[in-house]
Every structure is written in structure tokens, then in C-alpha cells.
Coordinates of C-alpha atoms in Angstrom, one line a residue:
M1001 CA 0.0 0.0 0.0
S1002 CA 1.3 3.4 -0.9
E1003 CA 2.4 5.9 1.8
K1004 CA -0.4 8.1 0.5
L1005 CA -3.0 5.5 1.6
W1006 CA -1.3 5.1 5.0
Y1007 CA -1.5 8.8 5.4
K1008 CA -5.2 8.7 4.6
I1009 CA -5.9 6.0 7.2
A1010 CA -3.8 7.9 9.8
R1011 CA -5.9 11.0 9.1
R1012 CA -9.0 8.9 9.6
F1013 CA -8.0 7.8 13.1
I1014 CA -7.0 11.4 14.0
K1015 CA -10.3 12.8 12.7
A1016 CA -12.2 10.3 14.9
G1017 CA -11.1 12.4 17.9
T1018 CA -11.4 16.0 19.0
F1019 CA -7.7 16.6 19.8
P1020 CA -5.9 18.3 16.9
M1021 CA -2.6 16.7 15.8
P1022 CA -0.6 16.3 12.7
V1023 CA 0.1 13.1 10.8
N1024 CA 3.8 12.2 11.0
D1025 CA 6.0 9.2 10.4
S1026 CA 5.6 8.0 14.0
V1027 CA 1.8 7.9 13.6
I1028 CA 2.0 5.9 10.4
E1029 CA 4.7 3.5 11.8
I1030 CA 2.5 2.7 14.9
L1031 CA -0.5 1.9 12.7
K1032 CA 1.7 -0.3 10.5
L1033 CA 2.5 -2.4 13.6
V1034 CA -1.1 -2.6 14.6
I1035 CA -3.0 -3.3 11.3
T1036 CA -2.2 -4.9 8.0
E1037 CA -2.4 -3.2 4.6
E1038 CA -5.6 -5.2 3.9
Q1039 CA -7.1 -4.1 7.1
A1040 CA -6.1 -0.5 6.4
K1041 CA -7.8 -0.6 3.0
F1042 CA -11.0 -2.0 4.6
L1043 CA -11.0 0.7 7.3
L1044 CA -10.8 3.4 4.6
L1045 CA -14.2 2.3 3.4
L1046 CA -15.7 3.5 6.8
K1047 CA -16.1 7.2 6.2
K1048 CA -18.8 7.8 8.7
P1049 CA -18.3 7.9 12.5
S1050 CA -20.2 4.7 13.1
Y1051 CA -21.8 1.7 11.4
N1052 CA -23.8 -1.4 12.1
I1053 CA -23.0 -4.7 10.5
D1054 CA -25.6 -4.3 7.7
Q1055 CA -24.2 -0.9 6.7
I1056 CA -20.7 -2.3 6.6
K1057 CA -21.9 -5.2 4.3
E1058 CA -23.1 -2.6 1.8
L1059 CA -19.6 -1.1 1.5
T1060 CA -17.7 -4.3 0.7
D1061 CA -17.8 -7.4 -1.5
L1062 CA -16.3 -9.6 1.2
D1063 CA -18.3 -12.8 1.9
D1064 CA -19.7 -13.1 5.4
E1065 CA -17.0 -15.4 6.7
T1066 CA -14.2 -13.2 5.5
L1067 CA -15.9 -10.0 6.7
N1068 CA -16.6 -11.5 10.1
K1069 CA -12.9 -12.4 10.5
M1070 CA -11.8 -9.0 9.3
I1071 CA -14.0 -7.3 11.9
K1072 CA -13.1 -9.8 14.6
D1073 CA -9.3 -9.2 14.1
L1074 CA -9.8 -5.4 14.0
N1075 CA -11.8 -5.6 17.2
H1076 CA -9.1 -7.5 18.9
S1077 CA -6.4 -5.0 17.9
G1078 CA -8.5 -2.0 19.0
A1079 CA -8.5 -0.5 15.5
L1080 CA -12.3 -1.0 15.3
T1081 CA -14.3 -0.9 18.4
A1082 CA -17.6 -2.9 18.8
I1083 CA -19.9 -1.4 21.5
P1084 CA -23.7 -1.8 21.5
S1085 CA -25.9 1.2 21.1
R1086 CA -27.2 2.5 24.4
S1087 CA -30.7 3.1 22.9
T1088 CA -31.2 0.0 20.6
G1089 CA -28.6 -2.5 21.8
V1090 CA -27.4 -3.0 18.1
M1091 CA -23.7 -3.4 17.9
V1092 CA -22.0 -0.3 16.6
Y1093 CA -18.6 -0.3 15.0
R1094 CA -16.3 2.8 15.2
I1095 CA -12.7 3.7 14.3
P1096 CA -11.3 5.0 17.6
P1097 CA -9.3 8.3 17.9
F1098 CA -5.6 8.1 17.8
F1099 CA -4.9 10.0 21.0
P1100 CA -6.4 9.3 23.4
G1101 CA -7.5 6.0 21.9
M1102 CA -5.0 3.9 20.0
L1103 CA -2.4 4.9 22.6
E1104 CA -4.3 2.9 25.1
F1105 CA -5.2 0.0 22.9
T1106 CA -1.6 -0.6 21.8
L1107 CA -0.3 -1.1 25.3
M1108 CA -3.4 -1.8 27.4
R1109 CA -2.7 -5.6 27.7
G1110 CA 0.6 -4.9 29.5
E1111 CA 2.6 -7.2 27.2
T1112 CA 6.3 -7.0 27.0
N1113 CA 7.8 -8.1 23.7
D1114 CA 9.8 -6.8 20.8
T1115 CA 6.6 -5.3 19.2
T1116 CA 5.4 -3.5 22.3
K1117 CA 8.9 -2.1 22.9
K1118 CA 9.0 -0.8 19.4
I1119 CA 5.5 0.7 19.8
A1120 CA 6.5 2.3 23.1
S1121 CA 9.5 3.9 21.4
L1122 CA 7.4 5.2 18.6
W1123 CA 5.0 6.7 21.0
Q1124 CA 7.8 8.5 22.7
K1125 CA 9.0 9.7 19.3
F1126 CA 5.5 10.9 18.6
F1127 CA 5.3 12.8 21.8
D1128 CA 8.8 14.3 21.3
E1129 CA 7.7 15.5 17.8
M1130 CA 4.5 17.0 19.4
V1131 CA 6.7 19.0 21.8
K1132 CA 8.8 20.3 18.9
G1133 CA 5.7 21.2 17.0
T1134 CA 4.2 23.1 19.9
Q1135 CA 7.4 24.9 20.8
H1136 CA 8.1 26.0 17.2
N1137 CA 4.5 27.3 16.8
Y1138 CA 3.8 28.1 20.4
D1139 CA 1.4 31.1 20.2
F1140 CA -0.6 29.6 17.4
M1141 CA -0.9 26.2 19.0
I1142 CA -1.9 27.5 22.4
K1143 CA -4.5 29.8 20.9
T1144 CA -5.9 27.1 18.7
L1145 CA -6.3 24.6 21.6
K1146 CA -7.7 27.3 23.9
D1147 CA -10.2 28.5 21.3
A1148 CA -11.3 25.0 20.6
G1149 CA -12.4 24.6 24.2
V1150 CA -11.1 21.0 24.3
T1151 CA -10.8 19.3 27.7
I1152 CA -9.0 16.0 27.7
D1153 CA -10.2 14.8 31.0
R1154 CA -12.3 15.6 34.1
V1155 CA -10.7 15.5 37.5
V1156 CA -12.4 13.4 40.1
P1157 CA -11.5 14.7 43.6
V1158 CA -10.5 12.4 46.5
E1159 CA -13.9 12.1 48.2
E1160 CA -12.7 12.1 51.8
E1161 CA -11.8 15.8 51.6
I1162 CA -15.1 17.1 50.3
D1163 CA -17.3 18.6 53.0
I1164 CA -20.5 16.6 52.4
K1165 CA -22.4 18.4 55.1
Q1166 CA -21.8 21.8 53.5
E1167 CA -22.7 20.4 50.1
K1168 CA -25.8 18.7 51.4
I1169 CA -25.6 16.3 48.5
I1170 CA -22.9 13.7 47.5
P1171 CA -20.8 15.4 44.7
T1172 CA -21.1 13.6 41.4
E1173 CA -17.4 13.5 41.2
E1174 CA -17.2 11.2 44.2
V1175 CA -15.3 8.1 43.2
S1176 CA -17.4 5.6 45.1
K1177 CA -20.6 7.0 43.6
I1178 CA -19.2 6.6 40.1
L1179 CA -18.3 3.0 40.8
E1180 CA -21.7 2.3 42.4
E1181 CA -23.6 3.6 39.4
T1182 CA -21.8 1.5 36.8
E1183 CA -23.0 -1.9 35.9
K1184 CA -19.6 -3.4 34.9
I1185 CA -16.0 -2.5 35.7
A1186 CA -13.0 -3.5 33.7
L1187 CA -9.4 -3.2 35.1
M1188 CA -6.5 -2.8 32.8
T1189 CA -2.8 -2.0 32.8
C1190 CA -1.9 1.6 33.0
Y1191 CA -0.7 2.1 29.4
C1192 CA 1.2 5.3 30.3
R1193 CA 3.3 3.6 33.0
H1194 CA 3.7 0.5 30.9
R1195 CA 5.0 2.7 28.0
K1196 CA 7.6 4.2 30.3
D1197 CA 8.6 0.8 31.6
L1198 CA 9.1 -0.4 28.0
I1199 CA 11.5 2.5 27.2
G1200 CA 13.5 2.1 30.4
D1201 CA 12.1 5.1 32.2
P1202 CA 9.9 3.6 35.0
C1203 CA 7.5 5.5 37.1
K1204 CA 9.0 7.5 40.0
T1205 CA 5.8 7.8 41.9
T1206 CA 4.3 4.3 42.3
D1207 CA 4.8 0.6 41.6
L1208 CA 1.1 0.3 40.8
R1209 CA 0.5 -0.8 37.2
K1210 CA -3.0 -2.3 37.0
N1211 CA -5.2 0.6 38.2
C1212 CA -7.0 2.0 35.2
F1213 CA -10.7 1.4 34.7
A1214 CA -13.4 1.3 32.0
F1215 CA -17.1 1.3 32.7
G1216 CA -20.3 0.0 31.3
R1217 CA -20.6 -0.9 27.6
G1218 CA -17.0 0.0 26.9
A1219 CA -15.8 -2.3 29.7
E1220 CA -17.7 -5.2 28.1
Y1221 CA -15.8 -4.7 24.9
L1222 CA -12.4 -4.5 26.6
I1223 CA -13.1 -7.7 28.7
R1224 CA -14.4 -9.5 25.6
E1225 CA -11.2 -8.7 23.6
N1226 CA -8.9 -9.5 26.5
F1227 CA -7.7 -5.9 26.9
A1228 CA -8.9 -6.0 30.5
E1229 CA -10.4 -8.1 33.3
E1230 CA -13.7 -7.7 35.1
I1231 CA -13.5 -6.8 38.8
S1232 CA -16.0 -6.2 41.5
K1233 CA -16.8 -2.7 42.9
E1234 CA -15.2 -3.7 46.2
E1235 CA -11.9 -4.6 44.3
A1236 CA -12.1 -1.3 42.4
L1237 CA -12.5 0.7 45.6
K1238 CA -9.5 -1.0 47.1
I1239 CA -7.4 -0.1 44.1
M1240 CA -8.7 3.5 44.2
K1241 CA -7.6 3.7 47.8
E1242 CA -4.1 2.4 47.0
S1243 CA -3.9 5.0 44.2
E1244 CA -5.0 7.8 46.5
D1245 CA -2.4 6.7 49.1
A1246 CA 0.3 6.9 46.3
G1247 CA -0.8 10.5 45.5
L1248 CA -2.3 9.7 42.1
V1249 CA -5.0 11.9 40.4
H1250 CA -8.4 10.3 39.5
K1251 CA -9.2 11.4 35.9
A1252 CA -12.5 10.6 34.4
F1253 CA -12.7 10.2 30.6
H1254 CA -16.0 10.9 28.9
N1255 CA -17.5 9.8 25.6
A1256 CA -16.0 12.1 22.8
L1257 CA -14.1 14.0 25.6
D1258 CA -17.4 15.7 26.4
P1259 CA -17.8 16.1 30.2
M1260 CA -21.6 16.2 29.8
R1261 CA -21.7 12.7 28.3
E1262 CA -21.3 9.4 30.0
I1263 CA -18.1 8.4 31.8
E1264 CA -16.2 5.7 29.9
G1265 CA -13.2 5.2 32.1
M1266 CA -11.0 6.5 34.9
C1267 CA -7.2 6.7 35.1
Q1268 CA -5.0 7.1 38.2
C1269 CA -2.5 9.6 36.9
C1270 CA 1.0 10.6 38.0
K1271 CA 3.1 13.5 37.0
C1272 CA 5.9 11.6 35.5
C1273 CA 4.1 9.1 33.2
C1274 CA 0.6 10.3 32.4
G1275 CA 0.2 11.2 28.8
T1276 CA -1.2 14.6 29.6
F1277 CA 0.9 15.6 32.7
D1278 CA 4.2 14.2 31.2
N1279 CA 3.7 15.9 27.9
H1280 CA 2.6 19.1 29.5
Y1281 CA 5.8 19.5 31.5
A1282 CA 7.8 18.5 28.4
G1283 CA 6.3 21.5 26.6
G1284 CA 4.0 19.6 24.3
I1285 CA 0.4 20.3 25.4
P1286 CA -1.6 22.4 27.9
L1287 CA -3.2 21.0 31.0
M1288 CA -6.8 20.9 29.9
S1289 CA -9.1 19.5 32.6
R1290 CA -12.7 20.0 33.7
S1291 CA -13.0 20.5 37.4
T1292 CA -15.6 21.5 40.1
H1293 CA -13.4 22.0 43.1
L1294 CA -10.5 24.1 44.4
A1295 CA -8.0 23.5 47.2
K1296 CA -8.2 25.9 50.1
I1297 CA -5.5 26.1 52.7
S1298 CA -5.9 27.2 56.3
E1299 CA -3.0 29.5 57.2
D1300 CA -3.5 28.9 60.9
D1301 CA -3.1 25.1 60.5
C1302 CA -0.4 25.1 57.8
I1303 CA 3.1 24.5 59.2
G1304 CA 4.9 24.9 55.9
C1305 CA 6.1 21.3 55.7
G1306 CA 5.9 21.4 51.9
T1307 CA 4.2 18.0 51.5
C1308 CA 1.5 19.6 49.3
V1309 CA 4.1 21.3 47.2
E1310 CA 5.8 18.0 46.6
K1311 CA 2.6 16.1 45.9
C1312 CA 0.7 18.5 43.7
N1313 CA 0.7 17.1 40.2
A1314 CA -0.4 20.4 38.7
E1315 CA 2.4 22.4 40.4
A1316 CA -0.4 24.7 41.7
I1317 CA 1.0 25.1 45.3
E1318 CA 4.1 26.9 46.6
L1319 CA 5.3 28.2 50.0
N1320 CA 5.2 32.0 50.4
D1321 CA 7.8 34.1 52.3
D1322 CA 6.0 33.2 55.6
D1323 CA 6.5 29.4 54.8
K1324 CA 2.7 29.0 54.3
A1325 CA 1.3 27.1 51.4
T1326 CA -0.6 29.1 48.8
V1327 CA -2.7 27.8 45.9
D1328 CA -2.6 29.2 42.3
E1329 CA -6.3 28.9 41.5
D1330 CA -5.7 29.1 37.8
R1331 CA -3.6 25.9 37.9
C1332 CA -5.5 24.0 40.6
I1333 CA -7.3 21.0 39.1
G1334 CA -9.2 20.2 42.3
C1335 CA -8.0 16.7 42.6
G1336 CA -7.7 16.7 46.4
V1337 CA -4.4 14.9 46.5
C1338 CA -2.9 17.8 48.6
A1339 CA -5.8 17.6 51.1
Y1340 CA -5.7 13.9 51.3
L1341 CA -2.0 13.7 52.0
C1342 CA -1.6 16.9 54.2
P1343 CA -0.3 15.7 57.6
Q1344 CA -1.8 18.7 59.4
E1345 CA -5.3 18.4 57.7
A1346 CA -4.8 22.1 56.8
I1347 CA -6.3 21.7 53.3
T1348 CA -9.9 21.2 52.2
L1349 CA -11.7 21.2 48.9
E1350 CA -14.4 23.7 48.1
R1351 CA -17.0 23.2 45.5
T1352 CA -17.0 25.6 42.5
D1353 CA -19.0 26.0 39.4
P1354 CA -17.8 23.7 36.6
R1355 CA -14.6 25.3 35.2
N1356 CA -12.1 24.4 32.5
V1357 CA -8.6 24.5 33.7
F1358 CA -6.3 25.6 30.9
V1359 CA -2.6 25.9 31.7
P1360 CA -0.2 26.5 28.7
P1361 CA 2.9 24.3 28.6
P1362 CA 6.2 25.8 29.6
K1363 CA 8.3 27.4 26.9
I1364 CA 11.4 25.3 26.5
S1365 CA 14.7 27.1 25.8
E1366 CA 16.6 25.8 22.8
N1367 CA 19.9 26.6 24.5

């Protein structure tokens, strides 16, 4: 297949998402490791966002046996998802976005072999190229992303630090409530930490690896295709608690990255590996999160120990001249890690109106 056709299929994956990015050699090389030329040509037939099986049959001359195998193999690789419609129950097939999307599928099984090592290296090259692109076109890129109003994730605060009595209702972001409301929970390997393991740069925050979740209909697909394993709500809560103790941020991902739509999954993110945090500090992308809480610090109770400064994944806290912790509200993502880990219990979370946190990446000196 010509490079032009590989470029077209790469564009198809990228257009399936809402996060703008260019097609480069790394994108194409990753796809070549995941799908065959025959599969790529088949996927190019799928020009709409979604199809049922009858609609797909109208696009191809493949007999039923060959078509079923094609779809089955693509489902297993993650290059074509198969999730039933919420309203009708009919199976719906979609090409997933490239990022986030194919990033997760390529490394979600937690496998370590020559292919996954190469994929991990290509992802790192992809992110390095993203950093270069942002830095070389900094003002344009930041304005484009800010004007687009994209939020990659929604931050779910550590529930113990929310004043339920003041709120009078249990906040919707509460982790246990999210878990309680879902019918099925899938547990998979953290693809971000696994990627770092594969390139020899392991996580500096935690040894936890299997602590990412998918919910509902998406979870059924991941379990069926052996991307993940089904776990109970009790097991999920235990893993959430371990993640909180490690200072990880709960990030909820929604359908089409729209925080008003259903939650599809939840990651437990660290500053050094998370695809959004890591690439933000490298200079590649802004922090773009949806939040409904802010950290508030009691000066009377704060002893200036610096725990919150060290643990804040958003670098939103610093010590002032009086050795008291202060919060940069423009950077605070309301995750509650600082409050949860504060030894003096000097930090609480306050509910806010829904807000989009947008923090431009640092400008990296070329010298």
C-alpha cells in the first residue's frame, strides 16, 4: 500500500477524535505495527463515525466469513471498536481516535515483547515531535487549543476531603458514587506507566500498574477482547484507595471527551508518566481539565512542611515568604491529593461552578 494511503488512514484515526494533531512518520509506523495493509484498506471504506454490520456489508464485496474475520481481528487489535448502542442494543462499530484512543489499545494488555517495545519507542518519538511542533509554533498552537475549548479529562476529587455536610448532596465526582452507578468495571494495565517501563524510564511515583478502569458498555468490549479483566466494585474501591495513598490523580474520561456525556473510564495519573501531565511539562500540550473543586489552605493550620508542594501534580502550590502554602487557583485542578496527604489536615476542597482549567505548557529554551 502506498504511503499516501497510509497517510489517509492515519488521518481517519485522528479525525475520529477531538484533539488536533498532525500526521507524522511515527503515527504511520505505529499503525503499520497494529494493522495490516488489507485491514487499512478496509477501514478506509468506513467514512462515517459509526456503522452497524448491515451498513458495513453494503460497503464491501467480502463474503460473510471473510468479513466477520476482518471485523473480529480489528476488534481484537482495537483498531475498530464494537460497542452496543445505548438506545437500541445494536452493535455499533467505530474507528477510535488516535490520542487518546489507539495509545491505550496498543499497550493496554501490559505485554512486554519486541513489538510492544517498538510501539512504546514510537509513541515516545510521537510525543517528542509533538513537543517540537508546539514549541516551534507556540502562540498559534496554544491559541488554537484554547479557542477549541477541548478538555481531555475531568478531574475526580478524592472524596474524603469534600465537606459533604456543607454540600448537602454527595458530589457527582465522588469516586465511590461513580463506581456504584456503573454496571460493569474493567481493570487494565496503565498504558502510560507501561509505556515508560518499556522504554526504560519507569514511574518515579508508584509501583502500581493495573489501576486504570473502564465502565459499562466499553468495559464489556475490553473484557471480551482481553484488553482488561472484570473486577468487583469492592476490588475497584480497594485499588482506588491504593492509588490515593500513592498521590495519584483520578481522571475521568467521557465519551467524545465531552464532560456532559457518560463516563467511559477512569485513570489514576502521576506527574511523570501520564500522557497529559508528562507531555505538558515537556512542553507539548496544555493542561486541559474539567473540574468543580478548588483546594483551600488554612494559614492557621499550615506549618509549611511542603508536602502539598511536593505532591501537587499540577504544580499549583508553593510556599510563600512566611512558609505558608498558597494555591494558584488558575492551575489547581481540584483533585484533592494535597488535602488527602496533608499531615496537618490544613487543606480542604471547596465546590466551585464547573470550570475548564487551561494551563499553557512551559516554553522550553533551545539553548
